[in-house]
PDB file of C-alpha atoms in Angstrom:
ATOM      1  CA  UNK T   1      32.214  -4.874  -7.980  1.00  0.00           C
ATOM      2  CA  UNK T   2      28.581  -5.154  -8.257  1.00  0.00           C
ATOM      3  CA  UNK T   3      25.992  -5.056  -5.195  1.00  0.00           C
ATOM      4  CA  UNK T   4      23.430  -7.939  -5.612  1.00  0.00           C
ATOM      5  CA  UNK T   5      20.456  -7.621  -2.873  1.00  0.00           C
ATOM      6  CA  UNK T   6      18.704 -10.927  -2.055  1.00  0.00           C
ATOM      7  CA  UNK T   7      15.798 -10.724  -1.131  1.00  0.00           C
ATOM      8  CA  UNK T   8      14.827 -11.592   2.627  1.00  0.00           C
ATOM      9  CA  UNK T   9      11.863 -13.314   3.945  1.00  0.00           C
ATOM     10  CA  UNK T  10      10.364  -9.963   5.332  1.00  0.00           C
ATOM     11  CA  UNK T  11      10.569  -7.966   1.421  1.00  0.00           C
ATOM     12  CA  UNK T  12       8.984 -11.441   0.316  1.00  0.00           C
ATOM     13  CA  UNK T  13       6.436 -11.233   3.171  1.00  0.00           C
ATOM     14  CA  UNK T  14       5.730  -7.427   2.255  1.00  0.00           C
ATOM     15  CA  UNK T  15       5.686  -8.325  -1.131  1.00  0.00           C
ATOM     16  CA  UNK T  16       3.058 -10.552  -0.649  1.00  0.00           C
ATOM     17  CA  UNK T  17       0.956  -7.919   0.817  1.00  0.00           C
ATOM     18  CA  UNK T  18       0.544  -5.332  -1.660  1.00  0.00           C
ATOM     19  CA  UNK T  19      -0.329  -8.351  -4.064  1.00  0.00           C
ATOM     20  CA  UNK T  20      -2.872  -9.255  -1.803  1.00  0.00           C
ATOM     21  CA  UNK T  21      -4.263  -5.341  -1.729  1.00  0.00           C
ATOM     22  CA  UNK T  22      -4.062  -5.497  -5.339  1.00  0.00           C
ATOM     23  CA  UNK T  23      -6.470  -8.742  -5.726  1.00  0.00           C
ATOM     24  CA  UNK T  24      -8.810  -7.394  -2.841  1.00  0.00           C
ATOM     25  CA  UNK T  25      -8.145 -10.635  -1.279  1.00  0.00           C
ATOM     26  CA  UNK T  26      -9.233 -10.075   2.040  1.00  0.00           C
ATOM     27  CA  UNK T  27      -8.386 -13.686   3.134  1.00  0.00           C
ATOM     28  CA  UNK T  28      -5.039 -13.353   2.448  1.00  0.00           C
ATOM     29  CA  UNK T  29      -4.769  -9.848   4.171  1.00  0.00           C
ATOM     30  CA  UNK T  30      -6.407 -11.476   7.234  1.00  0.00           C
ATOM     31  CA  UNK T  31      -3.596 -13.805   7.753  1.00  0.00           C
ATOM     32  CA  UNK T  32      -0.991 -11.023   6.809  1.00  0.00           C
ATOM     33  CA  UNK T  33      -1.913  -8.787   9.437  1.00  0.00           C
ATOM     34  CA  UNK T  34      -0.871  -9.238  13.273  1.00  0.00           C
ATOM     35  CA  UNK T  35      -3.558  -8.827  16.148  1.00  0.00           C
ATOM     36  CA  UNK T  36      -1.956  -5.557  17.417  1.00  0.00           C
ATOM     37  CA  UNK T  37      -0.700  -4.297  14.116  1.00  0.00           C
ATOM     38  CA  UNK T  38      -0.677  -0.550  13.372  1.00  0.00           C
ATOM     39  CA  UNK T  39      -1.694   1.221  10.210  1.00  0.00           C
ATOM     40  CA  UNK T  40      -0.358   5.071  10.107  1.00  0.00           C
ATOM     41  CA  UNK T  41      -1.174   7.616   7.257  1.00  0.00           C
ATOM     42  CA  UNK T  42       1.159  10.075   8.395  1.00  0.00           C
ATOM     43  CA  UNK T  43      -0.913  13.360   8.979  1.00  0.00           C
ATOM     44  CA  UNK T  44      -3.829  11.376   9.427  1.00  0.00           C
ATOM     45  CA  UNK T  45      -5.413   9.005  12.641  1.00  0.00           C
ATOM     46  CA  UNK T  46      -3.745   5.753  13.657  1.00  0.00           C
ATOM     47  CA  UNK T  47      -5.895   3.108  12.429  1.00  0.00           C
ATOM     48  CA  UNK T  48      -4.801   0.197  15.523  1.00  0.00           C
ATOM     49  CA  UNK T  49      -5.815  -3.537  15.898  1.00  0.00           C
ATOM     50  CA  UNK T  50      -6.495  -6.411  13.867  1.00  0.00           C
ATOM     51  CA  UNK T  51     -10.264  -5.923  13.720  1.00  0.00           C
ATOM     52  CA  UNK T  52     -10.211  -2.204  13.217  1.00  0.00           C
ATOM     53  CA  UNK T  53      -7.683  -2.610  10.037  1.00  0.00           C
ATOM     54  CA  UNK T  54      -9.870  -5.700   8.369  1.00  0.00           C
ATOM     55  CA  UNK T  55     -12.915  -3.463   8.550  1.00  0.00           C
ATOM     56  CA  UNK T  56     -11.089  -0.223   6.636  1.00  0.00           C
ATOM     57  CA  UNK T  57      -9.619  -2.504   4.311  1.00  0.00           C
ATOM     58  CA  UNK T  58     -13.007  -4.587   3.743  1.00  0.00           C
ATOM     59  CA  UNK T  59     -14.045  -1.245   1.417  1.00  0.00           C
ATOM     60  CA  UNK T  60     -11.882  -2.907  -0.934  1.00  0.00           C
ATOM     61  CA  UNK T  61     -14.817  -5.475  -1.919  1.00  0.00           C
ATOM     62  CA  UNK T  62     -17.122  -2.541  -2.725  1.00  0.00           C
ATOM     63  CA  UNK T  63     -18.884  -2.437  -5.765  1.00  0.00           C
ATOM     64  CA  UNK T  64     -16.660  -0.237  -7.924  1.00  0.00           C
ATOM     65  CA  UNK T  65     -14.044   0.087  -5.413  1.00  0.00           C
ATOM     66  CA  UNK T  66     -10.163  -1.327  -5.865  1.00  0.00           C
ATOM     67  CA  UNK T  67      -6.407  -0.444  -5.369  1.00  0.00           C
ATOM     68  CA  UNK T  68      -3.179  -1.617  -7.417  1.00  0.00           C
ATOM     69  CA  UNK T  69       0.697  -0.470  -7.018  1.00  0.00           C
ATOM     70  CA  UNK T  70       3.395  -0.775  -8.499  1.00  0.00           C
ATOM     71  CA  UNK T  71       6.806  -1.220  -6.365  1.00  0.00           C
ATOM     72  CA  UNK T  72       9.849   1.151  -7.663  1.00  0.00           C
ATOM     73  CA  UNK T  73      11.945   0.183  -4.829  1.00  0.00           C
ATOM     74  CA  UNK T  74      12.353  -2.216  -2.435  1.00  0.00           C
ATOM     75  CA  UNK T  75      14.901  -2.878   0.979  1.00  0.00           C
ATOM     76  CA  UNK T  76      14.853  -4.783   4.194  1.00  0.00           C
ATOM     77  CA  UNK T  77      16.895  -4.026   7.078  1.00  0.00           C
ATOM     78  CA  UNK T  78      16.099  -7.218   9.358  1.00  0.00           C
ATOM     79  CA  UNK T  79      12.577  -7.056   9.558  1.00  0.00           C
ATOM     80  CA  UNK T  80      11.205  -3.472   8.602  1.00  0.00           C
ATOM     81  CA  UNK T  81      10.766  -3.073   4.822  1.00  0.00           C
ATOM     82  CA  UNK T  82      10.830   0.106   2.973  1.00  0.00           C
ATOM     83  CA  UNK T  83       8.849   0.683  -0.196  1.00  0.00           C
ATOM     84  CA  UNK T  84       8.152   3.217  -2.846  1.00  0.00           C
ATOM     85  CA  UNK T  85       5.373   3.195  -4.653  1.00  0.00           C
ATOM     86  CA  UNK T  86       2.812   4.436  -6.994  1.00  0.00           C
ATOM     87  CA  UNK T  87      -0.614   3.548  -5.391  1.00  0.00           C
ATOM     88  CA  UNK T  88      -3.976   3.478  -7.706  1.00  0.00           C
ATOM     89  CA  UNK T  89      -7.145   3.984  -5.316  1.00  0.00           C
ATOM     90  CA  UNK T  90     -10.461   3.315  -7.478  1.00  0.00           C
ATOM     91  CA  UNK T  91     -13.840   4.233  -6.694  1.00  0.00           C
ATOM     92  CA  UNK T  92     -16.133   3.499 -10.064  1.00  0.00           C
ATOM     93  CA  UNK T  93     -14.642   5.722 -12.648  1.00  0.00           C
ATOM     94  CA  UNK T  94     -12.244   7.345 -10.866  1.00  0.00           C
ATOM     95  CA  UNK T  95      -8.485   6.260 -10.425  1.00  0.00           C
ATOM     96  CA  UNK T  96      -5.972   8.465  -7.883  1.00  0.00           C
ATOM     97  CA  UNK T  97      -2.446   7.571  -8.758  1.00  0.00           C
ATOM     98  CA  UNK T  98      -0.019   9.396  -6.122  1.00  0.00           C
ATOM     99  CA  UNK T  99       3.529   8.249  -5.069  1.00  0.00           C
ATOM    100  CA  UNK T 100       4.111   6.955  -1.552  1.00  0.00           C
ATOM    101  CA  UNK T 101       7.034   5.876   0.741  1.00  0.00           C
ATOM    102  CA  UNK T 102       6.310   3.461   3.545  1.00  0.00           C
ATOM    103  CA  UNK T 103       7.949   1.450   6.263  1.00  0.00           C
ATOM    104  CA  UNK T 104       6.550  -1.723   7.119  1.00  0.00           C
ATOM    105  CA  UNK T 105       7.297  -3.782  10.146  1.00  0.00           C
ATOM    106  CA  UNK T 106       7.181  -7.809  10.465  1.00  0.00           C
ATOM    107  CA  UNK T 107       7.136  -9.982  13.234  1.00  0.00           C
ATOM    108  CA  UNK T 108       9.280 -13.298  13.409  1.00  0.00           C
ATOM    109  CA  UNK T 109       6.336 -15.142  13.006  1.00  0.00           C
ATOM    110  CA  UNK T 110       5.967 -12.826   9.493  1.00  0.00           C
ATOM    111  CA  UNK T 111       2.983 -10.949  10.486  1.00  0.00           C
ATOM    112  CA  UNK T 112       2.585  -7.107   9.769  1.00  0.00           C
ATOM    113  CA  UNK T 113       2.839  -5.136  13.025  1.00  0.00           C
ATOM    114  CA  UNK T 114       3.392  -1.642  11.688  1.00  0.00           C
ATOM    115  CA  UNK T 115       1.927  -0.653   8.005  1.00  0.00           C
ATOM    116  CA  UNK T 116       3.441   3.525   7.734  1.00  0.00           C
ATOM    117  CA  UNK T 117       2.555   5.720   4.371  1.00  0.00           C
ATOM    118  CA  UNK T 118       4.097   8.804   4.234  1.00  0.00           C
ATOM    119  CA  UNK T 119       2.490  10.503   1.190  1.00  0.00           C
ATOM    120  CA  UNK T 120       2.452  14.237   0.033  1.00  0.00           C
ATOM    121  CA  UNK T 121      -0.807  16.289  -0.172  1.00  0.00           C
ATOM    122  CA  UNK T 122       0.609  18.376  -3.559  1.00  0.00           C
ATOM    123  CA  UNK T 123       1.117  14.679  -5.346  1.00  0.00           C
ATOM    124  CA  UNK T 124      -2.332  13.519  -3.770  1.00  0.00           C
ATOM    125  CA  UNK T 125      -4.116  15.881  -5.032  1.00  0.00           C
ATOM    126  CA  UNK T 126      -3.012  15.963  -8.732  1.00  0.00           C
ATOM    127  CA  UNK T 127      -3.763  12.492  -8.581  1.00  0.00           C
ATOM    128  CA  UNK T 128      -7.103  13.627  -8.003  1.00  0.00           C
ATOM    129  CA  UNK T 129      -7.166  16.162 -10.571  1.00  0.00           C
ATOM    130  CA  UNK T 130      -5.417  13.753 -13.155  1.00  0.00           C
ATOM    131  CA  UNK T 131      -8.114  10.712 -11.696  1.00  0.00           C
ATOM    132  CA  UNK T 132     -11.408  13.088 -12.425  1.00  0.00           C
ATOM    133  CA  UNK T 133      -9.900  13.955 -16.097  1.00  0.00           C
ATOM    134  CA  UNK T 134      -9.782  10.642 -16.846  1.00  0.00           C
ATOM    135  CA  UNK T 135     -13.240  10.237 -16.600  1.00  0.00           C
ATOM    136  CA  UNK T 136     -13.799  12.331 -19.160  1.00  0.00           C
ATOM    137  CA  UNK T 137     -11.240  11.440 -21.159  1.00  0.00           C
ATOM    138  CA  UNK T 138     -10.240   7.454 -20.035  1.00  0.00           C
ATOM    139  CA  UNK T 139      -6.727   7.468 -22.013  1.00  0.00           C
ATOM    140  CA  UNK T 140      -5.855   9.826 -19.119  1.00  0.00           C
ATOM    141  CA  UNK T 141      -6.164   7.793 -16.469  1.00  0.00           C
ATOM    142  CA  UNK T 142      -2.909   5.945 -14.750  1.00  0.00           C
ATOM    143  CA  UNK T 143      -1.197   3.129 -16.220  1.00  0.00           C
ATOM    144  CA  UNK T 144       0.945   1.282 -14.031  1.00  0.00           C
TER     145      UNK T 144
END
């Protein structure tokens, strides 16, 4: 017997997210995002309230600056999504590919309360290392 997942209004919600982050759409993130939501690097401050998230995220629309993912797994139990990914953070030349599990949180009224990475430091940072050799040498940089 085979397992089909469907996929629930909160994956689809989530989903729409991380294209949004991809695009830089900051529009789209603004109506994404509750007014008390939470953002938590785990390790590093709690980034809390509406305001406070928009303004971290508005680095997005830098000159030079972006972000893409790509999703290698994706579940819902009711509404808290779990994801794991392979984030790309660009600044100019430089692209940091690392690997990340998160939990995300929606409200019935499919807002993003609670945004959670949980990343490790050892993957971070060869991202790094991997993201400044492809300066020098682009074919080395990551290829979702």
């Amino acid at each position: 017997m085979t397992d089909t997942l469907v996929p629930t209004r909160s994956i689809e919600i989530v989903e729409e997210f991380w294209d949004a982050m991809r695009r830089s759409d900051l529009a789209a993130l603004n109506l994404l995002l509750d007014d008390d939501v939470r953002w938590e690097n785990v390790g590093l401050p709690t980034v809390r309230g509406h305001a406070t998230v928009m303004r971290a995220l508005s680095s997005l629309n830098l000159p030079g600056a972006g972000f893409d993912v790509k999703i290698h797994r994706i579940t819902a139990n009711g509404n808290t999504v779990m994801t794991e990914r392979t984030d790309v953070v660009i600044v100019g030349p430089l692209h940091i590919a690392f690997w990340v599990c998160g939990v995300t949180e929606v409200s019935a009224d499919g807002k993003l309360t609670l945004w959670r990475d949980y990343a490790d430091v050892w993957n971070i940072t060869k991202g790094l290392t991997r993201g400044v050799l492809g300066i020098l040498v682009p074919a080395l940089r990551p290829k979702l």
